[in-house]
Coordinates of C-alpha atoms in Angstrom, one line a residue:
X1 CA 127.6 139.0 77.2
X2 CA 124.0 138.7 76.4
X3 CA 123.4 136.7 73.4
X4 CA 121.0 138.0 71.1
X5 CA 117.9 135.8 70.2
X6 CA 117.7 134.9 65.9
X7 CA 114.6 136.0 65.2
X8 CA 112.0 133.1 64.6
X9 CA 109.5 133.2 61.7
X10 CA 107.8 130.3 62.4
X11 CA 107.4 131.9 66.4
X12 CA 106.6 135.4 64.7
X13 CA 104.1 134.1 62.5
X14 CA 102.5 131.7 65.3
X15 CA 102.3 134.5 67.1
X16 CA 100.4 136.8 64.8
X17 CA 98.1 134.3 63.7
X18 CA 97.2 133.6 67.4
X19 CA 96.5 137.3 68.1
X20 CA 94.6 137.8 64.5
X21 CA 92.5 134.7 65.9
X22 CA 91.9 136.4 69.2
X23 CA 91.0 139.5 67.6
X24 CA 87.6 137.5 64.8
X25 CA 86.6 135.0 68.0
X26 CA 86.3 137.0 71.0
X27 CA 84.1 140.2 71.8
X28 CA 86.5 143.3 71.0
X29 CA 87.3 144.3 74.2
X30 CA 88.8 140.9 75.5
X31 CA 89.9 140.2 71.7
X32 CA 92.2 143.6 71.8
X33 CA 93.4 143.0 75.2
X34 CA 94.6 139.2 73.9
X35 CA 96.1 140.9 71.1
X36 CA 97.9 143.3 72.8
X37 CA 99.5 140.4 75.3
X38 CA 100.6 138.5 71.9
X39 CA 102.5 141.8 71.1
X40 CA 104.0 142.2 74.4
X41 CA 105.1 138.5 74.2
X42 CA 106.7 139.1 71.2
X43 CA 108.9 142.7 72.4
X44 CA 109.2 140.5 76.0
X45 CA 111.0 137.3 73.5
X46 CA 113.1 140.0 71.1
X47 CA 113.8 142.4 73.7
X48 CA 113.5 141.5 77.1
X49 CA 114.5 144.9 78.5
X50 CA 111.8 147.1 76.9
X51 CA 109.0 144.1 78.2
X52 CA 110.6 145.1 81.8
X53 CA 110.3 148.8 81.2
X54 CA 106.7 148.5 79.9
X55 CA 105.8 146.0 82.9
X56 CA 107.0 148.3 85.6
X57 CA 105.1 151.2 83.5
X58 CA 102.1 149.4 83.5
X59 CA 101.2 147.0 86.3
X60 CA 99.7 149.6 88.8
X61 CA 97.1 150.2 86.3
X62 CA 96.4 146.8 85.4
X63 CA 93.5 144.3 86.8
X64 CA 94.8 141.7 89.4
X65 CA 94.9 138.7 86.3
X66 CA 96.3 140.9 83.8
X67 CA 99.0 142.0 85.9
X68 CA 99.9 138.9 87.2
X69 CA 99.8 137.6 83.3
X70 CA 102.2 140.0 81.8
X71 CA 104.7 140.1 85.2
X72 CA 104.6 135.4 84.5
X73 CA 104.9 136.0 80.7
X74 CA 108.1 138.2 80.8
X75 CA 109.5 136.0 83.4
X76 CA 108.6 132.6 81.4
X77 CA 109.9 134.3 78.2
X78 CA 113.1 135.4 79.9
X79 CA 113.5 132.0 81.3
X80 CA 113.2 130.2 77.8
X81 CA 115.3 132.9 76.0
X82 CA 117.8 131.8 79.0
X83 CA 117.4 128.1 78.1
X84 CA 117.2 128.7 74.1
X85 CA 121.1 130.5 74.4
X86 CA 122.3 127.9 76.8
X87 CA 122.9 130.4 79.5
X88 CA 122.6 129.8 83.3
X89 CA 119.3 130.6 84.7
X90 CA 121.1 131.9 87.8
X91 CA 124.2 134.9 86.4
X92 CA 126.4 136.4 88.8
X93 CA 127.0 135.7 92.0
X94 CA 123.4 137.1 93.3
X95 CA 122.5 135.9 96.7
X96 CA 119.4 134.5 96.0
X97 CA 119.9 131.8 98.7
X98 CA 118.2 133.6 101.2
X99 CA 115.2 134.0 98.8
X100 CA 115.3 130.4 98.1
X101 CA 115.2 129.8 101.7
X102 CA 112.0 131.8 102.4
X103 CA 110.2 130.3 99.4
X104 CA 110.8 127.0 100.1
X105 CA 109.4 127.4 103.5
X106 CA 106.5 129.2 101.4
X107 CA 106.3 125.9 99.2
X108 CA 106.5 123.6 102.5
X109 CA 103.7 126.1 104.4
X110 CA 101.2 126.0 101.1
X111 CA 101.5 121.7 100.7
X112 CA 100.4 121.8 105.1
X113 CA 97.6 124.9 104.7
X114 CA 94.5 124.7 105.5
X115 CA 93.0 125.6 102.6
X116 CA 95.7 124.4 99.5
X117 CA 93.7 126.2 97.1
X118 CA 94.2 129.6 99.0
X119 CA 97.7 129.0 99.3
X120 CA 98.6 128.8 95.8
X121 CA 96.7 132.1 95.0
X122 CA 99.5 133.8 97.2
X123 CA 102.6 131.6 96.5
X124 CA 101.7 132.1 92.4
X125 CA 102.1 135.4 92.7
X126 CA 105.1 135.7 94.8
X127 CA 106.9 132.8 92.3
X128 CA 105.8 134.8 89.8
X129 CA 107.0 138.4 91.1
X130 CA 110.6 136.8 92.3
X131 CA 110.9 134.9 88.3
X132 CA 110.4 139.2 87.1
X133 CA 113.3 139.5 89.4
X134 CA 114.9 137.0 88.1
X135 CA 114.1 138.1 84.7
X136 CA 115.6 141.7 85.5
X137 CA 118.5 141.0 87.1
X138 CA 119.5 138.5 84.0
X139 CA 119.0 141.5 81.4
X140 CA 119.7 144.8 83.3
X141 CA 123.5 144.2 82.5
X142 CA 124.6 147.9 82.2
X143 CA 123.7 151.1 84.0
X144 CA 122.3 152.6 80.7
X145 CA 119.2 150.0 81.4
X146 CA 119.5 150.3 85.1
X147 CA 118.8 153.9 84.9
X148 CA 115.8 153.6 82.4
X149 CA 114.0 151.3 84.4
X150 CA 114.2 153.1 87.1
X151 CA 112.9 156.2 85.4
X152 CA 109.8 154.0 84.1
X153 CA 109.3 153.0 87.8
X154 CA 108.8 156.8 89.0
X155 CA 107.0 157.7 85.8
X156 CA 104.5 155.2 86.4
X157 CA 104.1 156.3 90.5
X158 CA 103.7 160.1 89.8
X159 CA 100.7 159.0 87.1
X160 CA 99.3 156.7 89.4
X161 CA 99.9 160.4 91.9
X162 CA 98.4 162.7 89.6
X163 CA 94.8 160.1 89.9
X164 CA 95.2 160.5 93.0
X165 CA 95.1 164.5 92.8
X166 CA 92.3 164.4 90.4
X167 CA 90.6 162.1 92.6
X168 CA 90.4 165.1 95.5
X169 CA 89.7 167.3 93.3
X170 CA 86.6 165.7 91.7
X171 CA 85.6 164.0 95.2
X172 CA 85.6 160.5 95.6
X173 CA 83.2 158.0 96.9
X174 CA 84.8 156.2 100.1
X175 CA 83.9 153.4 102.8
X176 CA 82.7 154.9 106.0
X177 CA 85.7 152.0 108.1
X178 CA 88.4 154.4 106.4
X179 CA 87.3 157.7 108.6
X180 CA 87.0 158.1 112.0
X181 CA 84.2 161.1 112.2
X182 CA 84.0 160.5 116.1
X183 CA 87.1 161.5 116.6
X184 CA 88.6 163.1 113.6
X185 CA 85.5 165.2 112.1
X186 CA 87.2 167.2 110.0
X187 CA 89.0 164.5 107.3
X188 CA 86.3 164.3 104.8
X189 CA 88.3 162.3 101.8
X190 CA 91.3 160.0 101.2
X191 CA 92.6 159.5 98.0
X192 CA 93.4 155.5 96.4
X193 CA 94.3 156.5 93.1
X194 CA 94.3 152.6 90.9
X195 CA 94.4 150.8 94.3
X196 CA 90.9 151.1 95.6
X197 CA 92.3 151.8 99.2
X198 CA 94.1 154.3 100.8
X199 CA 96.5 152.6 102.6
X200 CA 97.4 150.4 99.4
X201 CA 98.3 153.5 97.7
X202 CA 100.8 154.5 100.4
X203 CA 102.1 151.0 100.6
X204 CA 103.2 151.9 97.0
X205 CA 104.4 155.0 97.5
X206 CA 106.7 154.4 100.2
X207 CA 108.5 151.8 97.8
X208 CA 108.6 154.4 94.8
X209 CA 109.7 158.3 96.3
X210 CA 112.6 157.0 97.6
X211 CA 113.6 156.1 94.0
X212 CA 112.3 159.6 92.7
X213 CA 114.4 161.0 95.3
X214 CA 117.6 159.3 94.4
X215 CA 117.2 160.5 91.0
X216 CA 116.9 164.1 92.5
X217 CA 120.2 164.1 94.5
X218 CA 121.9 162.2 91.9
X219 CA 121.1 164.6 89.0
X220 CA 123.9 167.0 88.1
X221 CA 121.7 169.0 85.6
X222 CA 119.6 171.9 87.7
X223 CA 117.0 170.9 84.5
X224 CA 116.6 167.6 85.4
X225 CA 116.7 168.2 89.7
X226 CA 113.2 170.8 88.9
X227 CA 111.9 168.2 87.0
X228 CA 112.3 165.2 89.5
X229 CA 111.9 167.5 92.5
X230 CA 108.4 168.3 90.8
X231 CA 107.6 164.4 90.6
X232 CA 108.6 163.7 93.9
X233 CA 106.6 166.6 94.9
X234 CA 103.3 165.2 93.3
X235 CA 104.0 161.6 95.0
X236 CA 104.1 163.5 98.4
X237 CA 101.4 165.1 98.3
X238 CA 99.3 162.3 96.9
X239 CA 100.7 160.0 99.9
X240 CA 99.9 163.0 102.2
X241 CA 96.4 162.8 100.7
X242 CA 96.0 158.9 101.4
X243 CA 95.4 160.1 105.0
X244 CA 97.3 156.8 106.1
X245 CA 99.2 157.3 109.3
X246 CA 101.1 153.8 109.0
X247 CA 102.1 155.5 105.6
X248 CA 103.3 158.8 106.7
X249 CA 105.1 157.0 109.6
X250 CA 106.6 154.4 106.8
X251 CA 107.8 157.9 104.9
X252 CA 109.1 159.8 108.0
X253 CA 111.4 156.6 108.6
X254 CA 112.6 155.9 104.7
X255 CA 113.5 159.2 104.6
X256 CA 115.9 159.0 108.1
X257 CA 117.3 156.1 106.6
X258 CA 118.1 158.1 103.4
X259 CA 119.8 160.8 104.8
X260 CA 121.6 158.9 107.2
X261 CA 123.2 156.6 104.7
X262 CA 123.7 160.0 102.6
X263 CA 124.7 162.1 104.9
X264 CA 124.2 162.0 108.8
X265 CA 124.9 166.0 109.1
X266 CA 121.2 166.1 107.2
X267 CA 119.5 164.4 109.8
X268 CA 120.1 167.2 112.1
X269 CA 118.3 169.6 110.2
X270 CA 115.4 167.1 109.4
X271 CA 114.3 167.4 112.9
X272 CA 113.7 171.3 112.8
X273 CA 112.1 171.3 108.8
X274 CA 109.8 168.7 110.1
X275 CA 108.3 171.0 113.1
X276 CA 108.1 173.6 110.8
X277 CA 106.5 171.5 108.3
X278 CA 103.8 170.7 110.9
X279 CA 103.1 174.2 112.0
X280 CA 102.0 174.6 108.4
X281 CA 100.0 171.7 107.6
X282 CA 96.2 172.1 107.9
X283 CA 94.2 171.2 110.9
X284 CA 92.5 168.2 109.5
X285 CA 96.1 166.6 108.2
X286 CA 97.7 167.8 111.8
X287 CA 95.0 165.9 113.8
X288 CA 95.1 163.1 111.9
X289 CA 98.8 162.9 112.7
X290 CA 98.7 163.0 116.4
X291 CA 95.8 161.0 116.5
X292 CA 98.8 158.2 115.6
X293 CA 98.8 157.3 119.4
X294 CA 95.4 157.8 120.6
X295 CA 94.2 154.9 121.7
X296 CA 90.6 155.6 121.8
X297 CA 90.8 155.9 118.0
X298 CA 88.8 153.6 116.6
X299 CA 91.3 152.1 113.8
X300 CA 93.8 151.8 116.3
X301 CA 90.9 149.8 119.1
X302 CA 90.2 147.7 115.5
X303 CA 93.7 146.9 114.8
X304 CA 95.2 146.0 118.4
X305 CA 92.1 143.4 118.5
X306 CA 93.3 142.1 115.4
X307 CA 96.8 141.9 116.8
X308 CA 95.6 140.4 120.2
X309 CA 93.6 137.5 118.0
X310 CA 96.8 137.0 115.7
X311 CA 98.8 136.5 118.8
X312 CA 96.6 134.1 120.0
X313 CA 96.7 132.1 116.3
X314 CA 100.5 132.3 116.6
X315 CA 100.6 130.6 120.2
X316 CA 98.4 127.6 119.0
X317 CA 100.1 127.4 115.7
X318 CA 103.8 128.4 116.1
X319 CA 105.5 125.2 114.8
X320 CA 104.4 125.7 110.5
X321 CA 101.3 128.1 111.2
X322 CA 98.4 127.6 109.3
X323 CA 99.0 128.1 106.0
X324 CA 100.8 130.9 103.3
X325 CA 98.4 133.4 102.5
X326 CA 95.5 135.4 103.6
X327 CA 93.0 132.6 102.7
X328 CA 94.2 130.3 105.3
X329 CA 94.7 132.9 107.9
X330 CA 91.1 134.6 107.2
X331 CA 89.7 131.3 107.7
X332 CA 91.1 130.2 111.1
X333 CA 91.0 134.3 112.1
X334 CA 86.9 134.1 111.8
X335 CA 86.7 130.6 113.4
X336 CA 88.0 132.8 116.8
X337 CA 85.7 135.7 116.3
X338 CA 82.9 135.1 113.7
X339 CA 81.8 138.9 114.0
X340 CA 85.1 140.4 112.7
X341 CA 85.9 139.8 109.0
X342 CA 89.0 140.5 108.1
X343 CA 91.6 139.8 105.6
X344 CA 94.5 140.6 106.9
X345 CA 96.4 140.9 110.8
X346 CA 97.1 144.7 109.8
X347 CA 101.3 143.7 110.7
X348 CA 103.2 141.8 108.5
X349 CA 105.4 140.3 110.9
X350 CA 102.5 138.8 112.8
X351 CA 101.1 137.8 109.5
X352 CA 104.1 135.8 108.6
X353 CA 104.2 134.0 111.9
X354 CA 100.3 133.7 111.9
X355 CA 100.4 131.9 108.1
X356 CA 104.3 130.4 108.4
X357 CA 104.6 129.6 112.2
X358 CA 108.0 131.4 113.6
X359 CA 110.2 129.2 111.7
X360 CA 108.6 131.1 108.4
X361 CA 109.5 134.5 110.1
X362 CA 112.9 133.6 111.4
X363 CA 113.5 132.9 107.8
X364 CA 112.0 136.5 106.4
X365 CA 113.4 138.1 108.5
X366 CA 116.8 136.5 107.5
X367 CA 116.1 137.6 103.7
X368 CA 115.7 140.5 104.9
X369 CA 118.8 140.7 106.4
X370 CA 120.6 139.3 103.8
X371 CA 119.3 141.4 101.3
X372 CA 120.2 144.4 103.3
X373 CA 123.7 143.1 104.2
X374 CA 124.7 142.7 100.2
X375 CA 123.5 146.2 99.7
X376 CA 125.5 147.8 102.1
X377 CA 128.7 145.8 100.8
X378 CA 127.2 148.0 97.0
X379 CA 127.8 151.3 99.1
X380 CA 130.9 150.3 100.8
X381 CA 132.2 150.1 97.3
X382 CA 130.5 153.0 95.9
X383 CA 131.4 156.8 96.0
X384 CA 129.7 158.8 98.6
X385 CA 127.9 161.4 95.4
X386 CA 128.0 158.5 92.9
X387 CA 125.0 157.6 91.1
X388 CA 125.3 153.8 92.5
X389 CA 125.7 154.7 96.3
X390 CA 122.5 157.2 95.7
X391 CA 120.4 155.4 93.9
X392 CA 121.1 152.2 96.3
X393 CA 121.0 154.1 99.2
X394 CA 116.8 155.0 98.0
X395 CA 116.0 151.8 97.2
X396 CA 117.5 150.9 100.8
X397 CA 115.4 153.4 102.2
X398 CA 112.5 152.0 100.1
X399 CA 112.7 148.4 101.5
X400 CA 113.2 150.4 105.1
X401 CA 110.2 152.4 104.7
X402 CA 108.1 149.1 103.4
X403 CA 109.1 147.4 106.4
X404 CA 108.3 149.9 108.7
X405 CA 104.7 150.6 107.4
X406 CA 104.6 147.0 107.9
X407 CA 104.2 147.3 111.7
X408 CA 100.8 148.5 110.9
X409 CA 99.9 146.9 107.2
X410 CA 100.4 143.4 105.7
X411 CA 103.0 144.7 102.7
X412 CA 102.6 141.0 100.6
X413 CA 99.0 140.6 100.7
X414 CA 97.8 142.8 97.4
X415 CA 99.1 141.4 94.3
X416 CA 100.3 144.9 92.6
X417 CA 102.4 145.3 96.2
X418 CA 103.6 142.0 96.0
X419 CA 104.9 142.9 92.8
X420 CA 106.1 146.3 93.9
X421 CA 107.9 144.4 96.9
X422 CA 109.9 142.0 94.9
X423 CA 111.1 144.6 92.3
X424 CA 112.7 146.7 94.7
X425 CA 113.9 144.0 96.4
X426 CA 115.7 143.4 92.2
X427 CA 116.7 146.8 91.5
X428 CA 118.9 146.3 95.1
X429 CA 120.0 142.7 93.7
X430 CA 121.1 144.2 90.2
X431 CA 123.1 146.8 91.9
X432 CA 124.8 144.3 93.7
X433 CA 125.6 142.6 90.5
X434 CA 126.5 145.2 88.8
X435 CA 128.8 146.0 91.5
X436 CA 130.7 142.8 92.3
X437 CA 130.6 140.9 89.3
X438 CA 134.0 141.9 87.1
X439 CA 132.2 141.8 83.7
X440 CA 130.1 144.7 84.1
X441 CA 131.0 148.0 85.5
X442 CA 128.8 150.5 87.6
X443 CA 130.2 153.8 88.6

């Protein structure tokens, strides 16, 4: 059992008086945003869970610092509340081993970068995303929460969708890199919602319909199926609307993965519904698709010189690489080509070897593999139409999807992924707890 923490007066009052003070001494704007981080510190300390349903609510929309703030905060809060009750830090039997592992190769490859400095910017905010993990898997103890934050995640996707919509409809202002007009003439606009970049915006997409779509088939009220088929319907689109083909192809494969663990008989009839689905899609969207393998696109000529100049990295610094994070590989990337600046390999895989040598991607790749193992053992203990072996079989197809769209996009480079990375990866590690650990019980 979760302990309840005895309310403080002395913390309360601290508290109030710090965001009063924030509030007379600073210009309003920063004053009210102080303020309101004093009040989410004091619902993270009292009640954990609704700081973790307000975080995954809000972080899309929050700046870079802000986010990263309120996603340390809950953790740090979580982490004292866990020291104040004189519980372990570490409950269940989680395997977070294989997390360790990689982040201690992350420690290891920021201490030998390059540029230390531009290391920690990236290891801060994956220590920081993996202590929110930590943070939800401690207090999501029953389904009751389990289901809530979920619902909070897709909430916050199909707003962060519906700014996307508005954004097409109004017309947004976009960089001329993102279009190919030689090629494809006709797409005039690609939507990025809070992200500032299309491709950003699918990255989180691909993590979140999966969810919205496990709440679907999982619903036993036809009510609540129209209303979550409507929110996955708004997500689609939006992605659709991102224009990104590394996206789409991320989509096309968390889906297959979906159904397959669902159901293998859907599969077959995916194959015709997606040629009909492209007999009906308009010109602009249906070149864009088959541009995927034309290699006189000018994204695609962009991104295999990118590859060919990561590769080259990799050969010369395969042992440790040259430090985690994009600073460090920015850095030595220019020093090979000064007239291609870039922040990222466009691959995560190559990225990871690139920064972490291919010791540092043995190792993800292991988490990876870990984290999938434990949550097939969830499914293999699950009912095929129960709400566990749905809902884990979406955020499976989430991480699948991620993964694949990282063949063509570095996934852990933008802090709001980062954090949308690591709290899939919880929601699968709380199933599994839920699942195997004898005091709680998931149906």
């Amino acid at each position: 059992m979760i302990k309840q923490t005895s309310i403080s007066l002395p913390f309360v009052s601290g508290m109030f008086a710090l965001g009063l003070l924030f509030l007379l001494l600073m210009p309003l704007k920063i004053g009210l945003l102080m303020a309101f981080g004093i009040l989410i510190t004091l619902i993270a300390y009292y009640r954990t869970d609704f700081a973790l349903y307000f975080a995954v609510l809000a972080f899309p929309f929050l700046p870079d610092v802000l986010g990263l703030g309120m996603i340390l905060g809950v953790s740090l809060l979580s982490m004292y509340k866990t020291f104040v009750n004189g519980e372990p830090l570490i409950k269940g039997t989680i395997p977070y081993w294989a997390i360790f592992l990689f982040i201690a190769i992350c420690i290891f490859n920021t201490f030998t970068s390059i540029s230390f400095k531009g290391s920690i910017r990236d290891l801060g905010l994956n220590l920081s995303a993996i202590g929110f993990m930590i943070a939800m898997t401690n207090t999501i103890n029953d389904e009751s929460k389990l289901y809530k934050i979920l619902l909070w995640m897709v909430i916050s996707a199909v707003l962060v969708s519906l700014l996307g919509l508005y954004q097409y409809k109004v017309g947004v202002t976009i960089n001329r890199e993102w279009l190919d007009v030689e090629n494809i003439p006709d797409v005039k606009a690609r939507v990025y919602s809070v992200f500032l970049n299309p491709n950003i915006l699918a990255e989180y997409l691909i993590m979140t319909i999966p969810i919205g779509v496990g709440f679907f088939w999982s619903s036993k009220s036809y009510f609540k199926k129209i209303g979550f088929l409507g929110a996955v319907g708004i997500m689609v689109l939006a992605l659709v609307l991102t224009m990104s083909r590394g996206g789409w192809v991320g989509f096309a494969f968390s889906a297959i993965v979906f159904l397959l663990l669902i159901d293998p008989r859907w599969f077959i009839g995916l194959i015709p519904a997606a040629f009909l689905t492209f007999s009906m899609l308009p010109q602009s969207i249906a070149n864009r698709i088959m541009s995927i393998g034309n290699l006189a696109d000018s994204s695609n000529l962009y991104r295999f010189k990118v590859w060919d100049i990561t590769t080259e990295i990799i050969e010369n610094y395969w042992q440790s690489g040259v430090g985690f994070g994009y600073i460090p590989y920015k850095t030595v990337f220019e020093s090979y080509i000064r007239t291609m600046p870039i922040f990222h390999a466009h691959n995560t895989y190559l990225q990871t070897a690139a920064e972490q040598g291919i010791p540092g991607l043995i190792l993800f790749l292991f988490m990876i593999f870990v984290i999938l193992k434990y949550s097939g053992i969830v499914l293999l203990r699950g009912r095929k139409n129960s709400f566990k072996y749905i809902m884990c079989s979406s955020l499976i197809a989430s991480l699948c999807g991620a993964l694949m769209h990282g063949m063509f996009e570095n996934i852990l480079y933008i802090p709001r992924i980062i954090f949308t990375f690591w709290i899939v990866v919880g929601f699968l590690m709380v199933f599994y707890k839920l699942n195997i650990d004898s005091e709680y019980d998931l149906k």
